Structure formats: C-alpha cells, structure tokens
Amino acid sequence: MPSFDEIKATLDSEIQALESRTQAAKELQAHFNEDGWDESVAVINNYAVSLEEWHDRLSRVHAQVVQREAEEQQVAAVSPFEKYATDLEDAVRRIAANQEEVAKHMAATQEEIARRLGGAHEEIARNLATVQEETTRLISAQESLGKQTTQSFLELAAHIQNTASSFKSDTHPGPIPEQTPVQFDTPQPEEPPENPGFWSKS
C-alpha cells in the first residue's frame, strides 16, 4: 500500500494538471464565444465545466487523505496505556450493549412465562373450585347421612324399648294374690279295744 506522501503527491500532480487544463479550456472556450458558431460546438463549454468539477473532486479527496494521515499519526502517538484504556472502553460499551440486548430478551421471556403461568393459574383455580365444591357436597351428604343414621338408631332403640315393655306386661300382669292354704283333716289313730287278749292272738 502506498504511503500517504505518495498518494498526496499523485493527487497534487493531478490537481495542478487540471488547473492548467481548466485554464486552457477556458481560453479555448473564449474563441468560440464569438458570433457565427452554432450549438454543435457547445461541448467546448461543457469541457471547461467538467474540468473544474474534477478539480474540486480531487481536492476533496486530497483533504480526506490528509485527515486520515493525521488520525493515524495521532493513534500512533498514543501510549500503550491509553490505547489499552480505549480498547477497554470499547469493550465496556460492547458489553453494555450486549447486556441491554440480553435484558430485553429476558424481559420478553419473563412476560411470556407470566402469560403462560397466568393461564395455568386460572386452570388450577378452576380445578380447586371444582374440588372444593365436590368436597362441600360430600360433607353435606355425610352430615345428612349421619343425621338419618342417628334418627334410625333412635327410632330402633325406642321400638326395642316399647317391645320390651309390652313383653314384660304380658308375662307378669301383676302381683300374684296370696292364697289360703287348704286344710286337710288329719286322721286320728284308733284306740285299741279294751281287751288286749284278742289283739295279741291275731
């Protein structure tokens, strides 16, 4: 790659040449400004204008080359520590930009997760409401069944008690009255006859 001095020297040479050609074109143009020439020679006027435009363009390029040379000389004059600091600042800026991008991505992801969880929470809430409703219904049914069972046991106990009372009344209608014992006549022993001799013979 040619050096800045070589580039500037080439541009300077071309610019100077264009200046000379522009001056010559203007002199040539003056010869055709007299009357008697038609529009077929109007190219002479455009030739001078074109040379002036190219002169201006090359002059701007020359200025850009000078600016680029100055910037590189300034960078070369910077100490290693300053260059390290500059590189570090650039790295920090890149990291900050990356962090900002990551933060945006995380925010979008969190928003999507929150949206999905919101739908899941609604579904869970509906399921819990259904479970609670079924639980309440079962508890109510158990309470009703318990009351019916208790009432049935009470009625059965009352029926058993009434049956027992009726059975007792039929079996023991009342106290048995005392009966007078029957008096039987006790036979009296016969007295022996006065003559014992008759009895002894027999």
Short mmCIF file of C-alpha atoms in Angstrom, two decimals:
data_model
loop_
_atom_site.label_atom_id
_atom_site.label_comp_id
_atom_site.label_asym_id
_atom_site.label_seq_id
_atom_site.Cartn_x
_atom_site.Cartn_y
_atom_site.Cartn_z
CA MET A 1 0.00 0.00 0.00
CA PRO A 2 1.46 3.38 -0.99
CA SER A 3 2.24 5.82 1.74
CA PHE A 4 0.23 8.94 2.42
CA ASP A 5 3.00 11.06 0.95
CA GLU A 6 2.86 9.16 -2.35
CA ILE A 7 -0.92 9.49 -2.52
CA LYS A 8 -0.82 13.19 -1.76
CA ALA A 9 1.94 13.75 -4.32
CA THR A 10 -0.09 12.00 -7.04
CA LEU A 11 -3.22 13.97 -6.16
CA ASP A 12 -1.29 17.23 -6.11
CA SER A 13 0.11 16.47 -9.56
CA GLU A 14 -3.34 15.71 -10.97
CA ILE A 15 -4.88 18.78 -9.37
CA GLN A 16 -2.17 21.02 -10.80
CA ALA A 17 -2.63 19.42 -14.20
CA LEU A 18 -6.38 20.01 -14.02
CA GLU A 19 -5.76 23.61 -13.11
CA SER A 20 -3.63 24.04 -16.24
CA ARG A 21 -6.17 22.20 -18.40
CA THR A 22 -9.03 24.20 -16.96
CA GLN A 23 -7.23 27.42 -17.79
CA ALA A 24 -6.59 26.17 -21.34
CA ALA A 25 -10.23 25.07 -21.71
CA LYS A 26 -11.44 28.48 -20.67
CA GLU A 27 -9.14 30.10 -23.25
CA LEU A 28 -10.42 27.68 -25.88
CA GLN A 29 -13.98 28.44 -24.87
CA ALA A 30 -13.36 32.14 -25.40
CA HIS A 31 -12.55 31.52 -29.06
CA PHE A 32 -15.97 30.02 -29.67
CA ASN A 33 -17.92 32.71 -27.88
CA GLU A 34 -17.86 34.88 -30.96
CA ASP A 35 -20.88 35.04 -33.23
CA GLY A 36 -21.21 32.65 -36.11
CA TRP A 37 -20.84 29.37 -34.18
CA ASP A 38 -23.88 27.15 -33.69
CA GLU A 39 -24.70 24.75 -30.87
CA SER A 40 -22.53 22.00 -32.33
CA VAL A 41 -19.52 23.49 -30.57
CA ALA A 42 -21.29 23.77 -27.19
CA VAL A 43 -19.20 20.83 -25.99
CA ILE A 44 -16.35 23.29 -25.52
CA ASN A 45 -18.32 24.96 -22.75
CA ASN A 46 -19.04 21.60 -21.07
CA TYR A 47 -15.36 20.67 -21.31
CA ALA A 48 -14.27 23.58 -19.14
CA VAL A 49 -17.06 22.95 -16.63
CA SER A 50 -16.18 19.25 -16.38
CA LEU A 51 -12.52 20.05 -15.72
CA GLU A 52 -13.50 22.40 -12.91
CA GLU A 53 -15.74 19.76 -11.34
CA TRP A 54 -12.98 17.15 -11.42
CA HIS A 55 -10.58 19.66 -9.91
CA ASP A 56 -12.97 20.13 -6.98
CA ARG A 57 -13.49 16.38 -6.53
CA LEU A 58 -9.78 15.60 -6.42
CA SER A 59 -9.27 18.47 -3.99
CA ARG A 60 -11.84 16.91 -1.61
CA VAL A 61 -10.13 13.52 -1.90
CA HIS A 62 -6.81 15.20 -1.08
CA ALA A 63 -8.35 16.71 2.05
CA GLN A 64 -9.67 13.29 3.18
CA VAL A 65 -6.23 11.74 2.73
CA VAL A 66 -4.67 14.49 4.85
CA GLN A 67 -7.30 13.91 7.59
CA ARG A 68 -6.76 10.13 7.59
CA GLU A 69 -3.00 10.64 7.85
CA ALA A 70 -3.43 12.95 10.84
CA GLU A 71 -5.73 10.46 12.63
CA GLU A 72 -3.29 7.59 12.20
CA GLN A 73 -0.41 9.72 13.39
CA GLN A 74 -2.45 10.63 16.47
CA VAL A 75 -3.20 6.97 17.20
CA ALA A 76 0.46 6.07 16.78
CA ALA A 77 1.44 8.78 19.26
CA VAL A 78 -0.86 7.38 21.96
CA SER A 79 0.88 5.45 24.77
CA PRO A 80 0.15 1.73 25.24
CA PHE A 81 -1.77 2.50 28.43
CA GLU A 82 -4.01 5.00 26.65
CA LYS A 83 -4.65 2.52 23.86
CA TYR A 84 -5.44 -0.15 26.45
CA ALA A 85 -7.88 2.26 28.12
CA THR A 86 -9.50 2.99 24.77
CA ASP A 87 -9.84 -0.70 23.99
CA LEU A 88 -11.25 -1.28 27.44
CA GLU A 89 -13.84 1.46 26.95
CA ASP A 90 -14.84 -0.10 23.66
CA ALA A 91 -15.17 -3.48 25.34
CA VAL A 92 -17.28 -1.96 28.12
CA ARG A 93 -19.56 -0.34 25.56
CA ARG A 94 -19.96 -3.63 23.73
CA ILE A 95 -20.70 -5.46 26.99
CA ALA A 96 -23.26 -2.82 27.94
CA ALA A 97 -24.92 -3.18 24.56
CA ASN A 98 -24.97 -6.96 24.93
CA GLN A 99 -26.40 -6.70 28.44
CA GLU A 100 -29.12 -4.40 27.20
CA GLU A 101 -29.98 -6.88 24.47
CA VAL A 102 -30.00 -9.74 26.98
CA ALA A 103 -32.19 -7.70 29.35
CA LYS A 104 -34.69 -7.09 26.58
CA HIS A 105 -34.72 -10.78 25.71
CA MET A 106 -35.15 -11.76 29.37
CA ALA A 107 -37.98 -9.26 29.81
CA ALA A 108 -39.76 -10.69 26.79
CA THR A 109 -39.19 -14.23 28.08
CA GLN A 110 -40.48 -13.36 31.56
CA GLU A 111 -43.54 -11.73 30.05
CA GLU A 112 -44.25 -14.86 28.02
CA ILE A 113 -43.73 -17.09 31.08
CA ALA A 114 -46.01 -14.86 33.17
CA ARG A 115 -48.66 -15.06 30.47
CA ARG A 116 -48.47 -18.84 30.35
CA LEU A 117 -48.43 -19.14 34.14
CA GLY A 118 -51.44 -16.86 34.31
CA GLY A 119 -53.36 -19.28 32.15
CA ALA A 120 -52.16 -22.19 34.28
CA HIS A 121 -53.19 -20.38 37.48
CA GLU A 122 -56.66 -19.84 36.08
CA GLU A 123 -56.93 -23.53 35.23
CA ILE A 124 -55.67 -24.51 38.70
CA ALA A 125 -58.12 -22.10 40.32
CA ARG A 126 -61.00 -23.63 38.36
CA ASN A 127 -59.91 -27.14 39.37
CA LEU A 128 -59.60 -26.11 43.01
CA ALA A 129 -63.04 -24.54 42.90
CA THR A 130 -64.45 -27.79 41.47
CA VAL A 131 -62.70 -29.85 44.15
CA GLN A 132 -63.95 -27.53 46.88
CA GLU A 133 -67.49 -27.73 45.52
CA GLU A 134 -67.36 -31.54 45.42
CA THR A 135 -65.86 -31.65 48.92
CA THR A 136 -68.61 -29.41 50.27
CA ARG A 137 -71.24 -31.59 48.60
CA LEU A 138 -69.73 -34.77 50.08
CA ILE A 139 -69.51 -33.24 53.55
CA SER A 140 -73.15 -32.18 53.32
CA ALA A 141 -74.15 -35.65 52.16
CA GLN A 142 -72.19 -37.24 55.03
CA GLU A 143 -73.84 -34.92 57.55
CA SER A 144 -77.28 -35.76 56.15
CA LEU A 145 -76.50 -39.49 56.20
CA GLY A 146 -75.21 -39.20 59.77
CA LYS A 147 -78.41 -37.47 60.86
CA GLN A 148 -80.53 -40.11 59.14
CA THR A 149 -78.49 -42.93 60.72
CA THR A 150 -78.77 -41.37 64.17
CA GLN A 151 -82.52 -40.93 63.74
CA SER A 152 -82.86 -44.54 62.60
CA PHE A 153 -80.92 -45.79 65.63
CA LEU A 154 -83.07 -43.66 67.95
CA GLU A 155 -86.25 -44.98 66.38
CA LEU A 156 -84.94 -48.56 66.61
CA ALA A 157 -83.99 -48.08 70.26
CA ALA A 158 -87.45 -46.67 71.02
CA HIS A 159 -89.10 -49.58 69.21
CA ILE A 160 -87.00 -52.10 71.14
CA GLN A 161 -87.82 -50.38 74.41
CA ASN A 162 -91.55 -50.38 73.64
CA THR A 163 -91.40 -54.05 72.63
CA ALA A 164 -89.60 -54.96 75.85
CA SER A 165 -92.16 -53.08 77.96
CA SER A 166 -95.05 -54.81 76.17
CA PHE A 167 -93.46 -58.24 76.62
CA LYS A 168 -92.97 -57.61 80.34
CA SER A 169 -96.58 -56.57 80.78
CA ASP A 170 -97.87 -59.70 79.04
CA THR A 171 -95.65 -62.12 81.01
CA HIS A 172 -96.17 -60.61 84.50
CA PRO A 173 -99.58 -58.99 84.51
CA GLY A 174 -99.41 -58.17 88.25
CA PRO A 175 -98.54 -59.48 91.71
CA ILE A 176 -99.92 -62.97 92.49
CA PRO A 177 -102.56 -62.79 95.34
CA GLU A 178 -101.86 -64.83 98.41
CA GLN A 179 -103.99 -67.99 98.61
CA THR A 180 -105.26 -69.55 101.82
CA PRO A 181 -103.69 -72.95 102.23
CA VAL A 182 -106.12 -75.89 102.06
CA GLN A 183 -106.63 -77.50 105.42
CA PHE A 184 -106.75 -81.29 105.27
CA ASP A 185 -108.24 -83.36 108.19
CA THR A 186 -105.58 -85.40 109.90
CA PRO A 187 -106.90 -88.95 110.70
CA GLN A 188 -106.94 -89.77 114.37
CA PRO A 189 -105.43 -93.11 115.45
CA GLU A 190 -107.99 -95.66 116.53
CA GLU A 191 -107.97 -96.55 120.18
CA PRO A 192 -107.25 -100.21 120.88
CA PRO A 193 -110.03 -102.26 122.34
CA GLU A 194 -110.12 -102.74 125.98
CA ASN A 195 -109.42 -106.46 125.72
CA PRO A 196 -105.85 -106.82 124.58
CA GLY A 197 -106.00 -110.54 124.53
CA PHE A 198 -107.86 -110.55 121.25
CA TRP A 199 -105.22 -108.48 119.55
CA SER A 200 -102.36 -110.48 120.80
CA LYS A 201 -103.78 -113.71 119.30
CA SER A 202 -104.02 -112.34 115.96
#
